[in-house]
XYZ file of N, CA and C in Angstrom:
198
model
N 3.190 10.706 -17.309
C 2.527 9.291 -17.170
C 0.998 9.475 -17.551
N 0.452 8.436 -17.892
C -0.980 8.560 -18.401
C -1.799 8.098 -17.448
N -3.134 8.669 -17.237
C -4.005 7.748 -16.105
C -3.674 6.308 -15.986
N -3.683 5.534 -17.068
C -3.931 4.357 -17.093
C -2.725 3.586 -16.469
N -1.461 3.821 -16.616
C -0.240 3.800 -15.983
C -0.130 3.917 -14.648
N -0.919 5.080 -13.853
C -0.959 5.238 -12.701
C -1.919 4.200 -11.866
N -2.972 3.958 -12.766
C -3.797 2.812 -12.155
C -3.212 1.348 -12.234
N -2.297 1.257 -13.057
C -1.821 0.103 -13.157
C -0.800 -0.202 -11.925
N -0.139 0.937 -11.520
C 0.881 0.947 -10.645
C 0.115 1.044 -9.432
N -0.887 1.716 -9.232
C -1.652 1.668 -7.990
C -2.226 0.282 -7.590
N -2.563 -0.585 -8.548
C -3.301 -1.960 -8.617
C -2.089 -2.628 -8.177
N -1.359 -2.735 -8.824
C 0.019 -3.580 -8.498
C 0.624 -3.471 -7.035
N 0.723 -2.437 -6.780
C 1.089 -2.293 -5.552
C 0.335 -2.760 -4.494
N -1.214 -2.270 -4.753
C -2.296 -3.014 -3.550
C -2.108 -4.409 -3.809
N -2.128 -5.007 -4.977
C -2.143 -6.459 -4.771
C -0.539 -6.926 -4.156
N 0.188 -6.365 -4.303
C 1.695 -6.730 -3.391
C 1.369 -6.383 -2.148
N 0.856 -5.628 -1.763
C 0.725 -4.918 -0.105
C -0.050 -6.257 0.253
N -1.352 -6.414 -0.287
C -2.203 -7.155 -0.143
C -1.304 -8.634 0.314
N -0.798 -9.214 -0.643
C -0.290 -10.423 -0.436
C 0.681 -10.396 0.607
N 1.525 -9.219 0.798
C 2.486 -9.318 2.081
C 1.581 -9.402 3.322
N 0.511 -8.831 3.412
C -0.241 -9.079 4.538
C -0.775 -10.439 4.904
N -1.530 -10.977 3.817
C -1.993 -12.213 4.088
C -0.903 -13.293 4.176
N 0.115 -13.174 3.407
C 1.516 -14.356 3.492
C 1.857 -14.078 5.043
N 1.858 -13.103 5.709
C 2.250 -12.802 7.111
C 3.701 -11.976 6.996
N 4.129 -11.781 5.768
C 5.213 -10.676 6.079
C 5.008 -9.373 7.010
N 3.562 -8.929 6.830
C 2.920 -7.656 7.899
C 2.277 -8.588 8.928
N 2.043 -8.746 10.310
C 1.623 -9.654 10.910
C 0.556 -8.670 11.736
N -0.560 -8.702 12.161
C -1.511 -8.140 13.018
C -0.692 -7.355 14.223
N -0.947 -5.944 14.037
C -0.267 -5.156 15.108
C 0.961 -4.722 14.581
N 1.635 -5.210 13.660
C 2.698 -4.886 12.977
C 2.806 -3.519 12.554
N 3.790 -2.486 12.528
C 3.747 -1.032 11.713
C 4.109 -1.279 10.347
N 3.183 -0.367 9.601
C 3.678 -0.270 8.359
C 4.856 0.718 8.150
N 5.674 0.590 7.082
C 6.901 1.896 6.971
C 5.609 3.144 6.620
N 6.058 4.320 6.815
C 5.171 5.598 6.533
C 4.750 5.459 4.943
N 3.970 6.493 5.057
C 3.541 6.619 3.657
C 4.660 7.068 2.479
N 5.477 8.176 3.169
C 6.513 8.843 2.413
C 7.593 7.554 2.102
N 7.783 6.745 2.629
C 8.966 5.670 3.137
C 8.526 4.786 2.008
N 7.060 4.143 1.967
C 6.729 3.087 1.108
C 6.692 3.938 -0.667
N 6.403 5.353 -0.436
C 6.307 6.104 -2.098
C 7.806 5.945 -2.580
N 8.536 6.395 -1.714
C 10.182 6.269 -2.372
C 10.689 5.030 -2.469
N 10.318 4.036 -1.466
C 10.949 2.503 -1.707
C 10.025 2.117 -2.855
N 8.847 2.308 -3.440
C 8.139 1.853 -4.500
C 8.080 2.616 -5.884
N 8.749 3.856 -5.569
C 8.884 4.877 -6.676
C 7.248 5.286 -7.306
N 6.613 5.463 -5.847
C 5.143 6.102 -6.255
C 4.817 7.250 -5.700
N 3.769 8.087 -6.130
C 3.309 9.159 -5.060
C 2.764 8.987 -3.829
N 2.717 9.903 -2.947
C 2.362 9.910 -1.576
C 0.712 9.419 -1.969
N 0.214 10.251 -2.794
C -1.145 10.124 -2.906
C -1.559 8.839 -3.568
N -0.988 8.018 -4.242
C -0.990 6.732 -4.877
C -0.882 5.718 -3.668
N 0.122 6.125 -2.616
C 0.345 5.217 -1.393
C -1.003 5.315 -0.467
N -1.154 6.312 -0.012
C -2.406 6.801 0.461
C -3.656 5.939 0.250
N -3.800 6.193 -0.989
C -4.963 5.542 -1.785
C -5.166 4.336 -1.681
N -4.068 3.361 -1.754
C -3.892 2.013 -1.508
C -4.280 1.723 0.125
N -3.397 2.260 0.867
C -3.664 1.887 2.245
C -5.349 2.045 2.448
N -5.805 3.234 2.216
C -7.162 3.500 2.296
C -8.133 2.514 1.681
N -7.686 1.721 0.631
C -8.618 0.566 0.017
C -8.280 -0.696 0.883
N -7.107 -1.012 1.281
C -6.958 -2.121 2.584
C -7.736 -1.854 3.718
N -7.735 -0.613 4.035
C -8.256 -0.229 5.137
C -9.963 -0.695 5.318
N -10.399 -0.378 3.641
C -11.754 -0.534 3.454
C -11.958 -2.280 3.517
N -11.094 -3.031 3.150
C -11.147 -4.561 3.051
C -10.930 -5.041 4.285
N -10.393 -4.267 5.212
C -10.243 -4.896 6.720
C -9.235 -5.488 6.850
N -8.038 -4.960 5.834
C -6.856 -5.726 6.197
C -5.596 -4.806 7.010
N -6.062 -3.687 6.922
C -5.276 -2.470 7.908
C -6.315 -1.477 8.518
N -5.454 -1.367 9.493
C -6.572 -0.140 10.509
C -5.618 0.652 10.683
N -5.864 2.041 11.171
C -5.114 3.211 11.478
C -5.276 3.411 13.069
N -4.020 3.692 13.647
C -4.193 4.606 14.623
C -3.639 5.684 15.051
N -4.435 6.672 15.861
C -4.092 8.004 15.744
C -2.918 8.237 17.019
């Protein structure tokens, strides 16, 4: 897979997940599936999923609890 394909898949997943949040599929306080589950479900690497989640946290759409 070339770098551009990885960027495209990452961007598509980020847009998809953002829409899921904005449209109410995931509401405030809901837990998302784990990074591994999301990676398997959407055929992505865990690194890609983690990067997308961090980007959405930066946008203020997600937060992480330890």
